Amino acid sequence: MRRLEATESRRLAQHWADRIALSTTRPWRIMEICGGQTQAIVKFGIDQLLPPEIELLHGPGCPVCVTPLEMVDRALAIAARPDVIFCSFGDMLRVPGSESDLLQAKAQGADVRVLYSPLDALTIAKKHPDKQVVFFAIGFETTAPANAMAIHRARERGLTNFSALVSHVLVPPAITAILQDPEQRVQAFLGPGHVCSVVGTAEYLPIAERFKIPIVVTGFEPLDLLEGVWRAVQQLEAGEARVENQYSRVVQDAGNTASQALLREVFEVCDRKWRGIGSLPQSGLQLREAYRAHDACYVFEVRDITTQEPAACISGQILRGLKKPTDCTEFGKQCTPEHPLGATMVSSEGACAAYHAYGRGPIPATRLARGVQERL
Amino acid sequence: MCLGVPGLVVSREQEDDLLMGRVDFGGVSRKVCLEHVPDAMPGDYVLVHVGFALSRIDAAEAHKIFELLRELDQLSEFADEGPSPPTWEPES
Amino acid sequence: MTNAACPIPQSRYSRIVLGHGSGGRLSQDLLEHVFLPAFSGETLARREDHALLPAPTEPGARLAFTTDAFVVSPLFFPGGDIGRLAVCGTVNDLCVGGAIPQFLSAAFVLEEGLLLEDLKRIVTSMAATCREAGVEVVAGDTKVVEKGKADGVFITTSGVGVVPAGRELSISGVRPGDALLVSGPIGDHGVAILSVREGIDFETTLLSDCAPLVSLTRALLETSSDIRCMRDPTRGGLSGVLHDIAQRSGVGVLIDEALVPVRPEVRAASEMLGLDPLYIACEGRLVLAAAPTIAERLLRAMRAHPLGQGAALIGHAVAEHPKMVRMRSRIGGERVVPMLSGEQLPRIC
């Protein structure tokens, strides 16, 4: 299995772009769910290859963006303790809490460590039996199996100095919330490829049926995204509303049953607050009672903090695809990646951060594909 | 979300009764937990996220893109596509 | 007591202690047994408080002067160490300005508890790199701080070189239409460092590209006088240099992702960790802007040199979108290359 060369990539991209243009007879609005897909679209300029009738809306698939402010503050309070080694994915280091962020906490002397894998936190816990090792377990269903494995192992091995601060979120409730909004504009979804590699595609069938909306489970390479858009357009033009799997090399309809079993063993579904959206019922994962000894929410006593988002922030509307980052009055002015006001500017893959980084503000993106009128 | 990268399983071993493997991502390799893809053997590709294999990559499905390229190649024998843009290739 | 096989004599201590920085007998010991034998040179051997250096004699020649501090961790990494880095960093800053580097100073801040063996390894490496670069260490200093106050050792090097008359290279001299070239694949150094960093570490045969660019820059400047500027893409990577060019020359920059050389290992590590090679540091590469008519000649000159094997034309300065760097992606769409704000951190999303 070799990597495609650039000439081949360009050729295939043009092939999909041509097919999409040929199939498109009317305007369509398609939302990609994953933050990683948003980043790829903006980074590779995928929307520039699409006919102007296709509008891509950016969804809420950024677990970093939607981590509640309270959880970040809790992380900071725990990290500040001298007996704690606080481990986290790099993504969370610059997410601002009410007053600070983990990077600043590190500068002030907290032992904050960036890890690639939650399993490495177990190694640190074994190496430092005199310290409390805490892992910031965020993410969608994709990251949940790895986090669950670390926590499960800690319990099995009696690693009493290891705990996890869990803030997992689930995709289907978010999509449902978006679709239930009367102002919502999404006509088709590009489904989250890696989430589905874990949970499978079954959860998306009732959504497609109930809301009559095509869902194409899509990968993350630019060619995956282009093919995903093409499949969505095919369904839209034909008036279909099925769940389809573009990412079949990675995703099986049943998902990974071993991972699903471990998730059921370690986690239970709970209500979860999504930054910028609000509380969504049954949209998160928390540790089961049996794992309380490794639940940082119980191991560490942290007083609850109430927080308030700045009034000008329209993150919620952006996450639901109702507005674009460029619709915001503060975009690029008061609100930048260095001084984020809200969820979608916070993480490097939030729609606002992606737009800001890749220059979607003052300079309009060049359209490489011609519109329907020009082609006739 | 979900930075997942395909990697080639080079070896497998039980580590403290957890199934682990050495996975090569193209010149860079790392130990990856294979516990949830127990049928992934050396020579198979797996999709890895945060040091954890989420699924085995279906080689046949993965090759479809090369089949598509071949089809396009055959079609383009009858069409003029113009010069290809230059590219840089690494020295082996 | 001297060991015939090792040029640096034995000492009583196996680790640095605070006394090594206090100017007394222990400091002398360090000088005589570690630094002087390695940096063997007449000027240093005189042990004055300053170095007396010959002034340039060519009318119109100017002195180039630069300084840099080195704080890399770990001290020893695949393909190099902090000592080699400290020499190359300063030497290369002189070379890219068209100077012939001649003299260096080296100031060491040592952490109490540093293994003397490690210091010797570092200093030996520095000396070897100096010989490779044709420069002499003529001044130095050592201080010791308490355990925990330095990452083993911090090194600051300053360097002096001579720029021949008539040579004017400047980052603000780039014009629309100028070709942008790079001397080889980007990101090797940064990824080599990451591969040994705790929590991120992975296995690779990739080595840092850390190297002095003296002969490569000389070869290029002998090839043509239509080179506008040269830079080494260290902190901030290739993107950092392209932004400097765009900002200082007031031009737009347009590069093609398909043309930017990146080794498969760097690509693999970047994908695994969610990093962008454009921002990853190199320590032995050149980025140059030159008149488009000489691009081919410069590429040939680079590829004929051991340090320029993977040289490539990556794009051009343009009149459009001044002060902005844009890149054509490998599938054809275009996007802005943002300036890095803060350190690139590994991501899962």
PDB file of N, CA, C and O in Angstrom, chain A residues 3 6 9-10 13 39 43-44 46 48-49 63 89-91 93-94 113 115-116 120 143 221-222 338 348-349 357-359 368, chain C residues 198-200 256-258 267 271-273 276 324 326 328-336 338 341-343 345-349:
ATOM      1  N   ARG A   3       1.820   5.417  -0.880  1.00  0.00           N
ATOM      2  CA  ARG A   3       1.234   6.748  -0.813  1.00  0.00           C
ATOM      3  C   ARG A   3       1.020   7.257  -2.236  1.00  0.00           C
ATOM      4  O   ARG A   3       1.803   6.981  -3.133  1.00  0.00           O
ATOM      5  N   ALA A   6       1.793  13.409  -5.771  1.00  0.00           N
ATOM      6  CA  ALA A   6       1.026  14.652  -5.891  1.00  0.00           C
ATOM      7  C   ALA A   6       0.272  14.723  -7.217  1.00  0.00           C
ATOM      8  O   ALA A   6      -0.881  15.160  -7.265  1.00  0.00           O
ATOM      9  N   SER A   9      -2.760  12.631  -6.862  1.00  0.00           N
ATOM     10  CA  SER A   9      -3.746  13.275  -5.997  1.00  0.00           C
ATOM     11  C   SER A   9      -4.501  14.346  -6.751  1.00  0.00           C
ATOM     12  O   SER A   9      -5.727  14.442  -6.659  1.00  0.00           O
ATOM     13  N   ARG A  10      -3.757  15.167  -7.499  1.00  0.00           N
ATOM     14  CA  ARG A  10      -4.399  16.266  -8.214  1.00  0.00           C
ATOM     15  C   ARG A  10      -5.355  15.743  -9.268  1.00  0.00           C
ATOM     16  O   ARG A  10      -6.441  16.284  -9.472  1.00  0.00           O
ATOM     17  N   ALA A  13      -8.413  14.356  -7.543  1.00  0.00           N
ATOM     18  CA  ALA A  13      -9.212  15.454  -6.997  1.00  0.00           C
ATOM     19  C   ALA A  13     -10.020  16.107  -8.113  1.00  0.00           C
ATOM     20  O   ALA A  13     -11.215  16.392  -7.961  1.00  0.00           O
ATOM     21  N   GLN A  39     -10.738  20.902   9.203  1.00  0.00           N
ATOM     22  CA  GLN A  39      -9.354  21.329   8.965  1.00  0.00           C
ATOM     23  C   GLN A  39      -8.874  20.940   7.585  1.00  0.00           C
ATOM     24  O   GLN A  39      -8.248  21.745   6.889  1.00  0.00           O
ATOM     25  N   LYS A  43      -7.643  23.438   4.857  1.00  0.00           N
ATOM     26  CA  LYS A  43      -6.205  23.337   4.590  1.00  0.00           C
ATOM     27  C   LYS A  43      -5.904  22.995   3.136  1.00  0.00           C
ATOM     28  O   LYS A  43      -4.948  23.492   2.550  1.00  0.00           O
ATOM     29  N   PHE A  44      -6.700  22.112   2.540  1.00  0.00           N
ATOM     30  CA  PHE A  44      -6.436  21.718   1.160  1.00  0.00           C
ATOM     31  C   PHE A  44      -7.240  22.538   0.155  1.00  0.00           C
ATOM     32  O   PHE A  44      -7.123  22.346  -1.040  1.00  0.00           O
ATOM     33  N   ILE A  46     -10.469  22.416  -0.325  1.00  0.00           N
ATOM     34  CA  ILE A  46     -11.405  21.512  -1.004  1.00  0.00           C
ATOM     35  C   ILE A  46     -12.627  22.247  -1.515  1.00  0.00           C
ATOM     36  O   ILE A  46     -13.093  21.995  -2.629  1.00  0.00           O
ATOM     37  N   GLN A  48     -12.798  25.054  -2.676  1.00  0.00           N
ATOM     38  CA  GLN A  48     -12.483  25.795  -3.899  1.00  0.00           C
ATOM     39  C   GLN A  48     -12.668  24.937  -5.146  1.00  0.00           C
ATOM     40  O   GLN A  48     -12.824  25.456  -6.248  1.00  0.00           O
ATOM     41  N   LEU A  49     -12.622  23.622  -4.970  1.00  0.00           N
ATOM     42  CA  LEU A  49     -12.769  22.731  -6.118  1.00  0.00           C
ATOM     43  C   LEU A  49     -14.233  22.428  -6.418  1.00  0.00           C
ATOM     44  O   LEU A  49     -14.557  21.824  -7.427  1.00  0.00           O
ATOM     45  N   PRO A  63     -14.055  18.072  19.892  1.00  0.00           N
ATOM     46  CA  PRO A  63     -14.230  17.833  21.325  1.00  0.00           C
ATOM     47  C   PRO A  63     -13.443  18.818  22.183  1.00  0.00           C
ATOM     48  O   PRO A  63     -13.821  19.110  23.301  1.00  0.00           O
ATOM     49  N   PHE A  89      -3.482  15.495  26.280  1.00  0.00           N
ATOM     50  CA  PHE A  89      -3.168  15.647  24.857  1.00  0.00           C
ATOM     51  C   PHE A  89      -2.767  17.102  24.643  1.00  0.00           C
ATOM     52  O   PHE A  89      -3.246  17.997  25.327  1.00  0.00           O
ATOM     53  N   GLY A  90      -1.934  17.340  23.621  1.00  0.00           N
ATOM     54  CA  GLY A  90      -1.460  18.698  23.365  1.00  0.00           C
ATOM     55  C   GLY A  90      -2.577  19.692  23.088  1.00  0.00           C
ATOM     56  O   GLY A  90      -2.483  20.875  23.417  1.00  0.00           O
ATOM     57  N   ASP A  91      -3.666  19.209  22.479  1.00  0.00           N
ATOM     58  CA  ASP A  91      -4.774  20.094  22.084  1.00  0.00           C
ATOM     59  C   ASP A  91      -5.305  20.956  23.227  1.00  0.00           C
ATOM     60  O   ASP A  91      -5.778  22.055  23.016  1.00  0.00           O
ATOM     61  N   LEU A  93      -3.810  22.182  25.873  1.00  0.00           N
ATOM     62  CA  LEU A  93      -2.893  23.034  26.626  1.00  0.00           C
ATOM     63  C   LEU A  93      -3.207  24.527  26.548  1.00  0.00           C
ATOM     64  O   LEU A  93      -2.941  25.270  27.478  1.00  0.00           O
ATOM     65  N   ARG A  94      -3.743  24.945  25.400  1.00  0.00           N
ATOM     66  CA  ARG A  94      -3.958  26.391  25.246  1.00  0.00           C
ATOM     67  C   ARG A  94      -5.419  26.778  25.400  1.00  0.00           C
ATOM     68  O   ARG A  94      -5.788  27.931  25.198  1.00  0.00           O
ATOM     69  N   ARG A 113       2.236  17.543  31.579  1.00  0.00           N
ATOM     70  CA  ARG A 113       2.982  16.825  30.535  1.00  0.00           C
ATOM     71  C   ARG A 113       2.093  16.513  29.347  1.00  0.00           C
ATOM     72  O   ARG A 113       0.956  16.048  29.508  1.00  0.00           O
ATOM     73  N   LEU A 115       1.184  14.217  26.343  1.00  0.00           N
ATOM     74  CA  LEU A 115       1.366  12.824  25.941  1.00  0.00           C
ATOM     75  C   LEU A 115       0.692  12.563  24.610  1.00  0.00           C
ATOM     76  O   LEU A 115      -0.299  13.203  24.265  1.00  0.00           O
ATOM     77  N   TYR A 116       1.241  11.610  23.871  1.00  0.00           N
ATOM     78  CA  TYR A 116       0.603  11.188  22.632  1.00  0.00           C
ATOM     79  C   TYR A 116      -0.489  10.159  22.943  1.00  0.00           C
ATOM     80  O   TYR A 116      -1.521  10.117  22.290  1.00  0.00           O
ATOM     81  N   ASP A 120       0.551   5.942  28.006  1.00  0.00           N
ATOM     82  CA  ASP A 120       1.820   6.424  28.546  1.00  0.00           C
ATOM     83  C   ASP A 120       1.647   7.003  29.939  1.00  0.00           C
ATOM     84  O   ASP A 120       2.597   7.058  30.722  1.00  0.00           O
ATOM     85  N   THR A 143     -11.696   8.425  20.736  1.00  0.00           N
ATOM     86  CA  THR A 143     -10.638   8.420  21.744  1.00  0.00           C
ATOM     87  C   THR A 143     -11.053   7.621  22.977  1.00  0.00           C
ATOM     88  O   THR A 143     -10.210   7.226  23.781  1.00  0.00           O
ATOM     89  N   GLU A 221      -8.835  12.149   4.390  1.00  0.00           N
ATOM     90  CA  GLU A 221      -7.960  12.616   3.320  1.00  0.00           C
ATOM     91  C   GLU A 221      -8.794  13.492   2.389  1.00  0.00           C
ATOM     92  O   GLU A 221     -10.009  13.282   2.257  1.00  0.00           O
ATOM     93  N   PRO A 222      -8.130  14.437   1.692  1.00  0.00           N
ATOM     94  CA  PRO A 222      -8.912  15.294   0.794  1.00  0.00           C
ATOM     95  C   PRO A 222      -9.710  14.496  -0.238  1.00  0.00           C
ATOM     96  O   PRO A 222     -10.839  14.872  -0.573  1.00  0.00           O
ATOM     97  N   GLU A 338      -4.959  33.842  19.471  1.00  0.00           N
ATOM     98  CA  GLU A 338      -4.184  34.212  20.661  1.00  0.00           C
ATOM     99  C   GLU A 338      -5.095  34.659  21.791  1.00  0.00           C
ATOM    100  O   GLU A 338      -4.772  34.467  22.956  1.00  0.00           O
ATOM    101  N   SER A 348      -7.384  24.619  17.482  1.00  0.00           N
ATOM    102  CA  SER A 348      -6.880  24.881  16.142  1.00  0.00           C
ATOM    103  C   SER A 348      -7.767  24.277  15.069  1.00  0.00           C
ATOM    104  O   SER A 348      -7.595  24.570  13.901  1.00  0.00           O
ATOM    105  N   GLU A 349      -8.715  23.415  15.432  1.00  0.00           N
ATOM    106  CA  GLU A 349      -9.558  22.852  14.390  1.00  0.00           C
ATOM    107  C   GLU A 349     -10.999  23.330  14.511  1.00  0.00           C
ATOM    108  O   GLU A 349     -11.870  22.884  13.792  1.00  0.00           O
ATOM    109  N   ALA A 357      -6.725  30.938  10.524  1.00  0.00           N
ATOM    110  CA  ALA A 357      -5.394  30.467  10.148  1.00  0.00           C
ATOM    111  C   ALA A 357      -5.234  30.428   8.648  1.00  0.00           C
ATOM    112  O   ALA A 357      -4.196  30.801   8.119  1.00  0.00           O
ATOM    113  N   TYR A 358      -6.256  29.946   7.971  1.00  0.00           N
ATOM    114  CA  TYR A 358      -6.094  29.745   6.541  1.00  0.00           C
ATOM    115  C   TYR A 358      -6.630  30.890   5.704  1.00  0.00           C
ATOM    116  O   TYR A 358      -6.827  30.762   4.521  1.00  0.00           O
ATOM    117  N   GLY A 359      -6.864  32.018   6.354  1.00  0.00           N
ATOM    118  CA  GLY A 359      -7.069  33.253   5.592  1.00  0.00           C
ATOM    119  C   GLY A 359      -8.422  33.414   4.963  1.00  0.00           C
ATOM    120  O   GLY A 359      -8.530  33.876   3.839  1.00  0.00           O
ATOM    121  N   LEU A 368     -11.992  27.683  -8.027  1.00  0.00           N
ATOM    122  CA  LEU A 368     -11.368  27.062  -9.186  1.00  0.00           C
ATOM    123  C   LEU A 368     -12.400  26.366 -10.073  1.00  0.00           C
ATOM    124  O   LEU A 368     -12.155  26.075 -11.218  1.00  0.00           O
TER     125      LEU A 368
ATOM    126  N   GLU C 198      10.256  12.712  25.892  1.00  0.00           N
ATOM    127  CA  GLU C 198       9.394  11.868  26.715  1.00  0.00           C
ATOM    128  C   GLU C 198       7.920  12.135  26.445  1.00  0.00           C
ATOM    129  O   GLU C 198       7.496  13.281  26.350  1.00  0.00           O
ATOM    130  N   GLY C 199       7.168  11.042  26.313  1.00  0.00           N
ATOM    131  CA  GLY C 199       5.726  11.181  26.120  1.00  0.00           C
ATOM    132  C   GLY C 199       5.335  11.213  24.658  1.00  0.00           C
ATOM    133  O   GLY C 199       4.213  10.921  24.294  1.00  0.00           O
ATOM    134  N   ILE C 200       6.290  11.573  23.794  1.00  0.00           N
ATOM    135  CA  ILE C 200       6.005  11.673  22.365  1.00  0.00           C
ATOM    136  C   ILE C 200       6.840  10.656  21.614  1.00  0.00           C
ATOM    137  O   ILE C 200       6.550  10.332  20.488  1.00  0.00           O
ATOM    138  N   ASP C 256       4.290  25.788  -3.779  1.00  0.00           N
ATOM    139  CA  ASP C 256       3.496  24.628  -4.162  1.00  0.00           C
ATOM    140  C   ASP C 256       3.839  23.471  -3.235  1.00  0.00           C
ATOM    141  O   ASP C 256       4.993  23.054  -3.157  1.00  0.00           O
ATOM    142  N   GLU C 257       2.835  22.957  -2.547  1.00  0.00           N
ATOM    143  CA  GLU C 257       3.066  21.861  -1.588  1.00  0.00           C
ATOM    144  C   GLU C 257       3.766  20.675  -2.243  1.00  0.00           C
ATOM    145  O   GLU C 257       4.605  20.015  -1.633  1.00  0.00           O
ATOM    146  N   ALA C 258       3.417  20.407  -3.499  1.00  0.00           N
ATOM    147  CA  ALA C 258       4.002  19.255  -4.191  1.00  0.00           C
ATOM    148  C   ALA C 258       5.505  19.421  -4.410  1.00  0.00           C
ATOM    149  O   ALA C 258       6.213  18.449  -4.641  1.00  0.00           O
ATOM    150  N   ARG C 267       7.168  13.276   7.178  1.00  0.00           N
ATOM    151  CA  ARG C 267       5.749  13.281   6.862  1.00  0.00           C
ATOM    152  C   ARG C 267       4.998  12.340   7.803  1.00  0.00           C
ATOM    153  O   ARG C 267       3.951  12.694   8.348  1.00  0.00           O
ATOM    154  N   GLU C 271       2.171  13.463  10.498  1.00  0.00           N
ATOM    155  CA  GLU C 271       0.787  12.978  10.444  1.00  0.00           C
ATOM    156  C   GLU C 271       0.390  12.340  11.755  1.00  0.00           C
ATOM    157  O   GLU C 271      -0.701  12.548  12.256  1.00  0.00           O
ATOM    158  N   MET C 272       1.302  11.569  12.327  1.00  0.00           N
ATOM    159  CA  MET C 272       1.002  10.862  13.580  1.00  0.00           C
ATOM    160  C   MET C 272       0.714  11.853  14.703  1.00  0.00           C
ATOM    161  O   MET C 272      -0.173  11.664  15.517  1.00  0.00           O
ATOM    162  N   LEU C 273       1.482  12.937  14.740  1.00  0.00           N
ATOM    163  CA  LEU C 273       1.366  13.885  15.843  1.00  0.00           C
ATOM    164  C   LEU C 273       0.517  15.103  15.507  1.00  0.00           C
ATOM    165  O   LEU C 273       0.313  15.972  16.355  1.00  0.00           O
ATOM    166  N   ASP C 276       2.604  20.265  11.324  1.00  0.00           N
ATOM    167  CA  ASP C 276       2.786  20.692   9.947  1.00  0.00           C
ATOM    168  C   ASP C 276       4.290  20.864   9.686  1.00  0.00           C
ATOM    169  O   ASP C 276       4.919  21.690  10.341  1.00  0.00           O
ATOM    170  N   MET C 324       1.708  38.347   2.371  1.00  0.00           N
ATOM    171  CA  MET C 324       1.001  37.131   2.728  1.00  0.00           C
ATOM    172  C   MET C 324       1.668  35.936   2.050  1.00  0.00           C
ATOM    173  O   MET C 324       2.134  36.031   0.909  1.00  0.00           O
ATOM    174  N   ARG C 326       1.066  32.182   0.641  1.00  0.00           N
ATOM    175  CA  ARG C 326       0.022  31.241   0.242  1.00  0.00           C
ATOM    176  C   ARG C 326       0.667  29.993  -0.349  1.00  0.00           C
ATOM    177  O   ARG C 326       1.793  30.026  -0.853  1.00  0.00           O
ATOM    178  N   ARG C 328      -0.228  26.395  -2.747  1.00  0.00           N
ATOM    179  CA  ARG C 328      -1.130  25.558  -3.532  1.00  0.00           C
ATOM    180  C   ARG C 328      -1.029  24.148  -2.957  1.00  0.00           C
ATOM    181  O   ARG C 328       0.055  23.585  -2.854  1.00  0.00           O
ATOM    182  N   SER C 329      -2.163  23.580  -2.557  1.00  0.00           N
ATOM    183  CA  SER C 329      -2.139  22.281  -1.887  1.00  0.00           C
ATOM    184  C   SER C 329      -1.908  21.165  -2.904  1.00  0.00           C
ATOM    185  O   SER C 329      -2.057  21.378  -4.105  1.00  0.00           O
ATOM    186  N   ARG C 330      -1.613  20.006  -2.408  1.00  0.00           N
ATOM    187  CA  ARG C 330      -1.291  18.917  -3.333  1.00  0.00           C
ATOM    188  C   ARG C 330      -2.500  18.431  -4.122  1.00  0.00           C
ATOM    189  O   ARG C 330      -2.360  17.658  -5.046  1.00  0.00           O
ATOM    190  N   ILE C 331      -3.718  18.888  -3.758  1.00  0.00           N
ATOM    191  CA  ILE C 331      -4.846  18.527  -4.611  1.00  0.00           C
ATOM    192  C   ILE C 331      -5.303  19.711  -5.474  1.00  0.00           C
ATOM    193  O   ILE C 331      -6.271  19.599  -6.207  1.00  0.00           O
ATOM    194  N   GLY C 332      -4.629  20.834  -5.370  1.00  0.00           N
ATOM    195  CA  GLY C 332      -4.928  21.925  -6.292  1.00  0.00           C
ATOM    196  C   GLY C 332      -5.530  23.163  -5.656  1.00  0.00           C
ATOM    197  O   GLY C 332      -5.424  24.244  -6.209  1.00  0.00           O
ATOM    198  N   GLY C 333      -6.207  23.020  -4.511  1.00  0.00           N
ATOM    199  CA  GLY C 333      -6.778  24.208  -3.868  1.00  0.00           C
ATOM    200  C   GLY C 333      -5.680  25.052  -3.241  1.00  0.00           C
ATOM    201  O   GLY C 333      -4.584  24.568  -2.975  1.00  0.00           O
ATOM    202  N   GLU C 334      -5.973  26.327  -2.988  1.00  0.00           N
ATOM    203  CA  GLU C 334      -4.960  27.223  -2.436  1.00  0.00           C
ATOM    204  C   GLU C 334      -5.374  27.691  -1.062  1.00  0.00           C
ATOM    205  O   GLU C 334      -6.557  27.819  -0.758  1.00  0.00           O
ATOM    206  N   ARG C 335      -4.398  27.944  -0.211  1.00  0.00           N
ATOM    207  CA  ARG C 335      -4.734  28.483   1.094  1.00  0.00           C
ATOM    208  C   ARG C 335      -3.596  29.339   1.608  1.00  0.00           C
ATOM    209  O   ARG C 335      -2.473  29.277   1.114  1.00  0.00           O
ATOM    210  N   VAL C 336      -3.924  30.147   2.625  1.00  0.00           N
ATOM    211  CA  VAL C 336      -2.906  30.953   3.281  1.00  0.00           C
ATOM    212  C   VAL C 336      -2.072  30.040   4.180  1.00  0.00           C
ATOM    213  O   VAL C 336      -2.585  29.108   4.771  1.00  0.00           O
ATOM    214  N   PRO C 338      -0.512  30.283   7.553  1.00  0.00           N
ATOM    215  CA  PRO C 338      -0.504  31.243   8.660  1.00  0.00           C
ATOM    216  C   PRO C 338       0.859  31.262   9.346  1.00  0.00           C
ATOM    217  O   PRO C 338       1.619  30.307   9.280  1.00  0.00           O
ATOM    218  N   SER C 341       1.829  30.831  15.786  1.00  0.00           N
ATOM    219  CA  SER C 341       1.737  31.613  17.012  1.00  0.00           C
ATOM    220  C   SER C 341       1.971  30.657  18.169  1.00  0.00           C
ATOM    221  O   SER C 341       1.161  29.800  18.441  1.00  0.00           O
ATOM    222  N   GLY C 342       3.085  30.755  18.845  1.00  0.00           N
ATOM    223  CA  GLY C 342       3.380  29.831  19.923  1.00  0.00           C
ATOM    224  C   GLY C 342       3.960  28.530  19.395  1.00  0.00           C
ATOM    225  O   GLY C 342       4.161  28.366  18.206  1.00  0.00           O
ATOM    226  N   GLU C 343       4.193  27.598  20.277  1.00  0.00           N
ATOM    227  CA  GLU C 343       4.842  26.342  19.896  1.00  0.00           C
ATOM    228  C   GLU C 343       3.830  25.392  19.277  1.00  0.00           C
ATOM    229  O   GLU C 343       2.686  25.344  19.709  1.00  0.00           O
ATOM    230  N   LEU C 345       2.101  22.083  19.117  1.00  0.00           N
ATOM    231  CA  LEU C 345       1.944  20.979  20.056  1.00  0.00           C
ATOM    232  C   LEU C 345       1.294  19.795  19.350  1.00  0.00           C
ATOM    233  O   LEU C 345       0.441  19.994  18.486  1.00  0.00           O
ATOM    234  N   PRO C 346       1.672  18.570  19.710  1.00  0.00           N
ATOM    235  CA  PRO C 346       1.016  17.401  19.118  1.00  0.00           C
ATOM    236  C   PRO C 346      -0.482  17.421  19.396  1.00  0.00           C
ATOM    237  O   PRO C 346      -0.907  17.891  20.453  1.00  0.00           O
ATOM    238  N   ARG C 347      -1.280  16.976  18.433  1.00  0.00           N
ATOM    239  CA  ARG C 347      -2.729  17.014  18.586  1.00  0.00           C
ATOM    240  C   ARG C 347      -3.322  15.612  18.421  1.00  0.00           C
ATOM    241  O   ARG C 347      -2.730  14.754  17.793  1.00  0.00           O
ATOM    242  N   ILE C 348      -4.541  15.451  18.945  1.00  0.00           N
ATOM    243  CA  ILE C 348      -5.285  14.228  18.638  1.00  0.00           C
ATOM    244  C   ILE C 348      -6.435  14.540  17.700  1.00  0.00           C
ATOM    245  O   ILE C 348      -7.035  13.649  17.115  1.00  0.00           O
ATOM    246  N   CYS C 349      -6.773  15.832  17.581  1.00  0.00           N
ATOM    247  CA  CYS C 349      -7.908  16.230  16.767  1.00  0.00           C
ATOM    248  C   CYS C 349      -7.408  16.869  15.480  1.00  0.00           C
ATOM    249  O   CYS C 349      -6.534  17.717  15.541  1.00  0.00           O
TER     250      CYS C 349
END
